[in-house]
mmCIF file of C-alpha atoms in Angstrom:
data_model
loop_
_atom_site.group_PDB
_atom_site.id
_atom_site.type_symbol
_atom_site.label_atom_id
_atom_site.label_comp_id
_atom_site.label_asym_id
_atom_site.label_seq_id
_atom_site.Cartn_x
_atom_site.Cartn_y
_atom_site.Cartn_z
ATOM 1 C CA UNK N 196 -0.459 0.042 0.364
ATOM 2 C CA UNK N 197 1.112 3.172 -1.088
ATOM 3 C CA UNK N 198 1.099 6.526 1.482
ATOM 4 C CA UNK N 199 2.155 9.976 0.682
ATOM 5 C CA UNK N 200 -0.130 12.945 -0.507
ATOM 6 C CA UNK N 201 1.598 13.435 -4.042
ATOM 7 C CA UNK N 202 -0.638 12.286 -6.769
ATOM 8 C CA UNK N 203 2.428 12.332 -9.488
ATOM 9 C CA UNK N 204 4.324 10.819 -7.171
ATOM 10 C CA UNK N 205 2.362 7.977 -5.978
ATOM 11 C CA UNK N 206 1.371 6.795 -9.594
ATOM 12 C CA UNK N 207 4.718 6.902 -10.717
ATOM 13 C CA UNK N 208 5.708 4.096 -7.479
ATOM 14 C CA UNK N 209 2.543 2.071 -8.114
ATOM 15 C CA UNK N 210 3.293 1.810 -12.349
ATOM 16 C CA UNK N 211 6.684 0.894 -10.749
ATOM 17 C CA UNK N 212 6.261 -2.066 -8.340
ATOM 18 C CA UNK N 213 3.898 -3.108 -11.046
ATOM 19 C CA UNK N 214 6.564 -3.619 -13.180
ATOM 20 C CA UNK N 215 7.181 -6.639 -10.952
ATOM 21 C CA UNK N 216 4.418 -10.169 -10.858
ATOM 22 C CA UNK N 217 4.909 -10.746 -7.796
ATOM 23 C CA UNK N 218 4.219 -7.216 -6.476
ATOM 24 C CA UNK N 219 0.565 -5.290 -6.337
ATOM 25 C CA UNK N 220 -0.417 -2.206 -5.271
ATOM 26 C CA UNK N 221 -3.559 -2.619 -3.064
ATOM 27 C CA UNK N 222 -4.888 0.206 -2.435
ATOM 28 C CA UNK N 223 -3.372 4.103 -1.932
ATOM 29 C CA UNK N 224 -3.903 7.586 0.639
ATOM 30 C CA UNK N 225 -2.624 10.788 0.713
ATOM 31 C CA UNK N 226 -3.029 11.358 3.750
ATOM 32 C CA UNK N 227 -2.042 10.064 7.363
ATOM 33 C CA UNK N 228 -6.116 8.687 8.324
ATOM 34 C CA UNK N 229 -6.470 7.556 4.947
ATOM 35 C CA UNK N 230 -3.426 5.999 5.275
ATOM 36 C CA UNK N 231 -4.650 4.101 8.652
ATOM 37 C CA UNK N 232 -7.956 3.152 8.188
ATOM 38 C CA UNK N 233 -7.120 1.425 4.874
ATOM 39 C CA UNK N 234 -4.408 -0.808 6.321
ATOM 40 C CA UNK N 235 -6.905 -1.030 9.013
ATOM 41 C CA UNK N 236 -9.028 -2.892 6.405
ATOM 42 C CA UNK N 237 -6.246 -3.973 3.742
ATOM 43 C CA UNK N 238 -2.985 -5.312 5.713
ATOM 44 C CA UNK N 239 -1.699 -5.075 2.971
ATOM 45 C CA UNK N 240 1.927 -6.497 3.886
ATOM 46 C CA UNK N 241 4.041 -3.598 3.119
ATOM 47 C CA UNK N 242 3.433 -0.158 3.793
ATOM 48 C CA UNK N 243 4.955 2.525 2.059
ATOM 49 C CA UNK N 244 4.697 5.916 3.694
ATOM 50 C CA UNK N 245 5.858 9.483 3.309
ATOM 51 C CA UNK N 246 6.930 11.246 6.508
ATOM 52 C CA UNK N 247 4.914 13.830 5.704
ATOM 53 C CA UNK N 248 1.643 13.885 5.066
ATOM 54 C CA UNK N 249 -1.783 16.180 6.076
ATOM 55 C CA UNK N 250 -2.997 14.664 9.040
ATOM 56 C CA UNK N 251 -0.727 12.390 11.892
ATOM 57 C CA UNK N 252 3.165 12.017 11.220
ATOM 58 C CA UNK N 253 4.053 9.232 10.243
ATOM 59 C CA UNK N 254 5.681 8.330 13.997
ATOM 60 C CA UNK N 255 2.271 8.273 15.002
ATOM 61 C CA UNK N 256 1.032 6.324 12.101
ATOM 62 C CA UNK N 257 3.722 3.769 13.680
ATOM 63 C CA UNK N 258 2.761 4.200 17.327
ATOM 64 C CA UNK N 259 -1.045 3.917 16.287
ATOM 65 C CA UNK N 260 0.003 0.465 13.498
ATOM 66 C CA UNK N 261 1.943 -1.091 16.777
ATOM 67 C CA UNK N 262 -0.909 -0.627 19.313
ATOM 68 C CA UNK N 263 -3.329 -2.227 16.880
ATOM 69 C CA UNK N 264 -1.206 -5.374 16.466
ATOM 70 C CA UNK N 265 -1.121 -4.564 12.794
ATOM 71 C CA UNK N 266 1.271 -7.411 11.354
ATOM 72 C CA UNK N 267 1.684 -4.462 7.946
ATOM 73 C CA UNK N 268 5.239 -4.196 7.007
ATOM 74 C CA UNK N 269 6.652 0.306 6.991
ATOM 75 C CA UNK N 270 8.894 1.178 4.417
ATOM 76 C CA UNK N 271 9.896 5.098 5.578
ATOM 77 C CA UNK N 272 9.956 6.044 1.712
ATOM 78 C CA UNK N 273 10.851 10.281 2.081
ATOM 79 C CA UNK N 274 13.327 13.060 0.613
ATOM 80 C CA UNK N 275 13.790 13.923 4.504
ATOM 81 C CA UNK N 276 16.774 12.237 6.192
ATOM 82 C CA UNK N 277 17.460 14.292 9.194
ATOM 83 C CA UNK N 278 19.562 11.455 11.373
ATOM 84 C CA UNK N 279 17.180 12.714 14.363
ATOM 85 C CA UNK N 280 14.365 11.179 12.494
ATOM 86 C CA UNK N 281 15.655 8.269 10.749
ATOM 87 C CA UNK N 282 16.696 7.623 14.109
ATOM 88 C CA UNK N 283 12.716 7.677 15.913
ATOM 89 C CA UNK N 284 11.297 6.031 12.947
ATOM 90 C CA UNK N 285 13.829 3.655 13.282
ATOM 91 C CA UNK N 286 12.653 3.331 16.898
ATOM 92 C CA UNK N 287 9.480 2.724 16.749
ATOM 93 C CA UNK N 288 9.589 0.044 14.417
ATOM 94 C CA UNK N 289 10.120 0.920 10.831
ATOM 95 C CA UNK N 290 11.363 -1.419 8.807
ATOM 96 C CA UNK N 291 12.756 0.262 6.767
ATOM 97 C CA UNK N 292 14.027 3.942 5.512
ATOM 98 C CA UNK N 293 14.279 4.581 2.015
ATOM 99 C CA UNK N 294 15.320 8.795 0.458
ATOM 100 C CA UNK N 295 13.215 9.045 -2.722
ATOM 101 C CA UNK N 296 16.420 8.815 -4.660
ATOM 102 C CA UNK N 297 16.616 5.211 -4.465
ATOM 103 C CA UNK N 298 16.873 3.451 -8.031
ATOM 104 C CA UNK N 299 13.324 1.283 -8.669
ATOM 105 C CA UNK N 300 14.597 -2.254 -8.277
ATOM 106 C CA UNK N 301 16.791 -1.047 -5.448
ATOM 107 C CA UNK N 302 13.203 0.235 -3.376
ATOM 108 C CA UNK N 303 11.210 -3.155 -5.144
ATOM 109 C CA UNK N 304 14.170 -5.066 -3.494
ATOM 110 C CA UNK N 305 13.576 -3.571 -0.707
ATOM 111 C CA UNK N 306 9.877 -4.648 -0.336
ATOM 112 C CA UNK N 307 10.107 -7.832 -0.829
ATOM 113 C CA UNK N 308 13.298 -7.889 1.422
ATOM 114 C CA UNK N 309 10.686 -6.591 3.847
ATOM 115 C CA UNK N 310 8.072 -8.864 3.140
ATOM 116 C CA UNK N 311 10.142 -11.656 3.526
ATOM 117 C CA UNK N 312 9.474 -10.589 7.391
ATOM 118 C CA UNK N 313 13.787 -10.716 8.018
ATOM 119 C CA UNK N 314 14.991 -8.704 11.042
ATOM 120 C CA UNK N 315 17.631 -6.176 10.397
ATOM 121 C CA UNK N 316 16.946 -2.488 9.168
ATOM 122 C CA UNK N 317 17.397 -1.169 5.753
ATOM 123 C CA UNK N 318 18.442 1.798 5.422
ATOM 124 C CA UNK N 319 19.358 4.585 2.237
ATOM 125 C CA UNK N 320 20.657 6.938 2.946
ATOM 126 C CA UNK N 321 23.635 9.879 2.361
ATOM 127 C CA UNK N 322 27.004 8.852 4.402
ATOM 128 C CA UNK N 323 26.907 11.980 5.981
ATOM 129 C CA UNK N 324 23.721 10.533 7.796
ATOM 130 C CA UNK N 325 25.354 7.084 7.990
ATOM 131 C CA UNK N 326 27.640 9.059 9.960
ATOM 132 C CA UNK N 327 25.621 11.479 11.783
ATOM 133 C CA UNK N 328 23.366 8.607 13.171
ATOM 134 C CA UNK N 329 25.374 6.600 15.941
ATOM 135 C CA UNK N 330 25.746 9.395 18.171
ATOM 136 C CA UNK N 331 22.253 12.111 17.328
ATOM 137 C CA UNK N 332 19.921 9.683 20.279
ATOM 138 C CA UNK N 333 23.236 10.744 22.723
ATOM 139 C CA UNK N 334 23.318 14.434 20.792
ATOM 140 C CA UNK N 335 19.153 15.301 21.320
ATOM 141 C CA UNK N 336 18.723 12.704 24.540
ATOM 142 C CA UNK N 337 16.572 8.953 24.836
ATOM 143 C CA UNK N 338 13.185 10.474 25.670
ATOM 144 C CA UNK N 339 13.589 14.301 23.338
ATOM 145 C CA UNK N 340 11.580 13.720 20.085
ATOM 146 C CA UNK N 341 12.687 15.100 17.397
ATOM 147 C CA UNK N 342 12.310 17.615 14.562
ATOM 148 C CA UNK N 343 10.179 17.191 11.594
ATOM 149 C CA UNK N 344 10.487 18.326 8.219
ATOM 150 C CA UNK N 345 7.779 20.697 8.475
ATOM 151 C CA UNK N 346 10.168 22.377 12.014
ATOM 152 C CA UNK N 347 13.282 22.217 10.662
ATOM 153 C CA UNK N 348 11.648 24.440 7.248
ATOM 154 C CA UNK N 349 10.613 27.025 9.710
ATOM 155 C CA UNK N 350 14.013 27.027 12.282
ATOM 156 C CA UNK N 351 16.141 26.995 9.236
ATOM 157 C CA UNK N 352 14.461 30.317 8.188
ATOM 158 C CA UNK N 353 13.965 31.520 12.180
ATOM 159 C CA UNK N 354 17.197 30.963 12.429
ATOM 160 C CA UNK N 355 18.181 33.287 9.197
ATOM 161 C CA UNK N 356 16.563 36.281 11.250
ATOM 162 C CA UNK N 357 12.681 36.059 9.156
ATOM 163 C CA UNK N 358 10.014 36.671 11.034
ATOM 164 C CA UNK N 359 6.575 35.051 11.606
ATOM 165 C CA UNK N 360 4.452 36.823 9.097
ATOM 166 C CA UNK N 361 8.296 36.285 6.353
ATOM 167 C CA UNK N 362 8.532 32.329 7.395
ATOM 168 C CA UNK N 363 4.519 32.101 6.626
ATOM 169 C CA UNK N 364 5.101 34.154 3.524
ATOM 170 C CA UNK N 365 8.595 31.855 2.343
ATOM 171 C CA UNK N 366 6.136 28.895 3.445
ATOM 172 C CA UNK N 367 2.630 28.976 2.445
ATOM 173 C CA UNK N 368 2.004 28.292 5.223
ATOM 174 C CA UNK N 369 -0.437 31.110 8.306
ATOM 175 C CA UNK N 370 1.340 33.227 10.985
ATOM 176 C CA UNK N 371 -0.604 30.912 13.535
ATOM 177 C CA UNK N 372 1.127 28.244 12.617
ATOM 178 C CA UNK N 373 4.833 29.346 11.901
ATOM 179 C CA UNK N 374 4.022 29.782 15.521
ATOM 180 C CA UNK N 375 2.375 26.279 16.135
ATOM 181 C CA UNK N 376 6.201 24.993 15.015
ATOM 182 C CA UNK N 377 8.142 26.915 17.438
ATOM 183 C CA UNK N 378 6.787 26.293 20.128
ATOM 184 C CA UNK N 379 7.032 22.800 19.285
ATOM 185 C CA UNK N 380 10.407 23.614 19.043
ATOM 186 C CA UNK N 381 10.370 24.579 21.857
ATOM 187 C CA UNK N 382 9.314 22.373 23.649
ATOM 188 C CA UNK N 383 11.598 19.037 22.002
ATOM 189 C CA UNK N 384 14.274 21.487 22.344
ATOM 190 C CA UNK N 385 13.871 23.062 25.921
ATOM 191 C CA UNK N 386 15.008 25.807 24.259
ATOM 192 C CA UNK N 387 13.444 29.956 25.931
ATOM 193 C CA UNK N 388 14.074 31.658 22.955
ATOM 194 C CA UNK N 389 14.813 31.508 19.518
ATOM 195 C CA UNK N 390 17.868 31.906 19.296
ATOM 196 C CA UNK N 391 18.680 29.163 22.567
ATOM 197 C CA UNK N 392 16.794 27.044 20.462
ATOM 198 C CA UNK N 393 18.993 27.688 17.258
ATOM 199 C CA UNK N 394 21.825 27.252 19.621
ATOM 200 C CA UNK N 395 20.828 23.835 20.405
ATOM 201 C CA UNK N 396 19.444 22.111 16.958
ATOM 202 C CA UNK N 397 23.104 23.339 15.745
ATOM 203 C CA UNK N 398 24.787 21.280 18.974
ATOM 204 C CA UNK N 399 21.868 18.752 18.160
ATOM 205 C CA UNK N 400 23.635 18.863 14.010
ATOM 206 C CA UNK N 401 19.375 19.332 13.041
ATOM 207 C CA UNK N 402 20.599 22.894 11.676
ATOM 208 C CA UNK N 403 24.272 24.162 10.018
ATOM 209 C CA UNK N 404 27.213 26.002 11.523
ATOM 210 C CA UNK N 405 26.123 27.548 7.535
ATOM 211 C CA UNK N 406 22.419 27.495 8.614
ATOM 212 C CA UNK N 407 22.968 30.260 10.587
ATOM 213 C CA UNK N 408 22.309 34.001 9.632
ATOM 214 C CA UNK N 409 26.202 35.432 8.409
#
């Protein structure tokens, strides 16, 4: 089953998977709530899940599937490979984490491997992400939730000294949504201000020094 809010990507993914005679796409969802409902009704062997869609995030989807004792295995397919996000989703039970730049044959191989129920976790991320994965848990803290891709987008612009209104305009969201994202960022990083949040994000390697205002 495919869960991604980009219709064109889902269509391409379906066409790719169905070139393999042993793959059949039984359902598609464009948001997390529909994905959860379809998994419950269709009970697919494998769910290919994007990190950011309308509705609950990928972490919430994985948690809900675990609570329901679903046997569906989860492959994360995303453009985002922040080490903290990779670590968190794998810890929650994702069976594979693949970036969308992966080759088609590699993705099909990953689907088959995960479907066979192997205990090993599959990763297809950059070397830099791999190098940073081992230390991410220690830097961020074992109980602290990672920042979502959208929260990182907001924080990068804040680090460039953009106002909430400017951040909203750049990202095509409302100013109140920007404020909500910042509230979440402060809570996750245990920060008390914008400057403190940026400092802690850089220290945790969630942001690079290049993301800071020069």
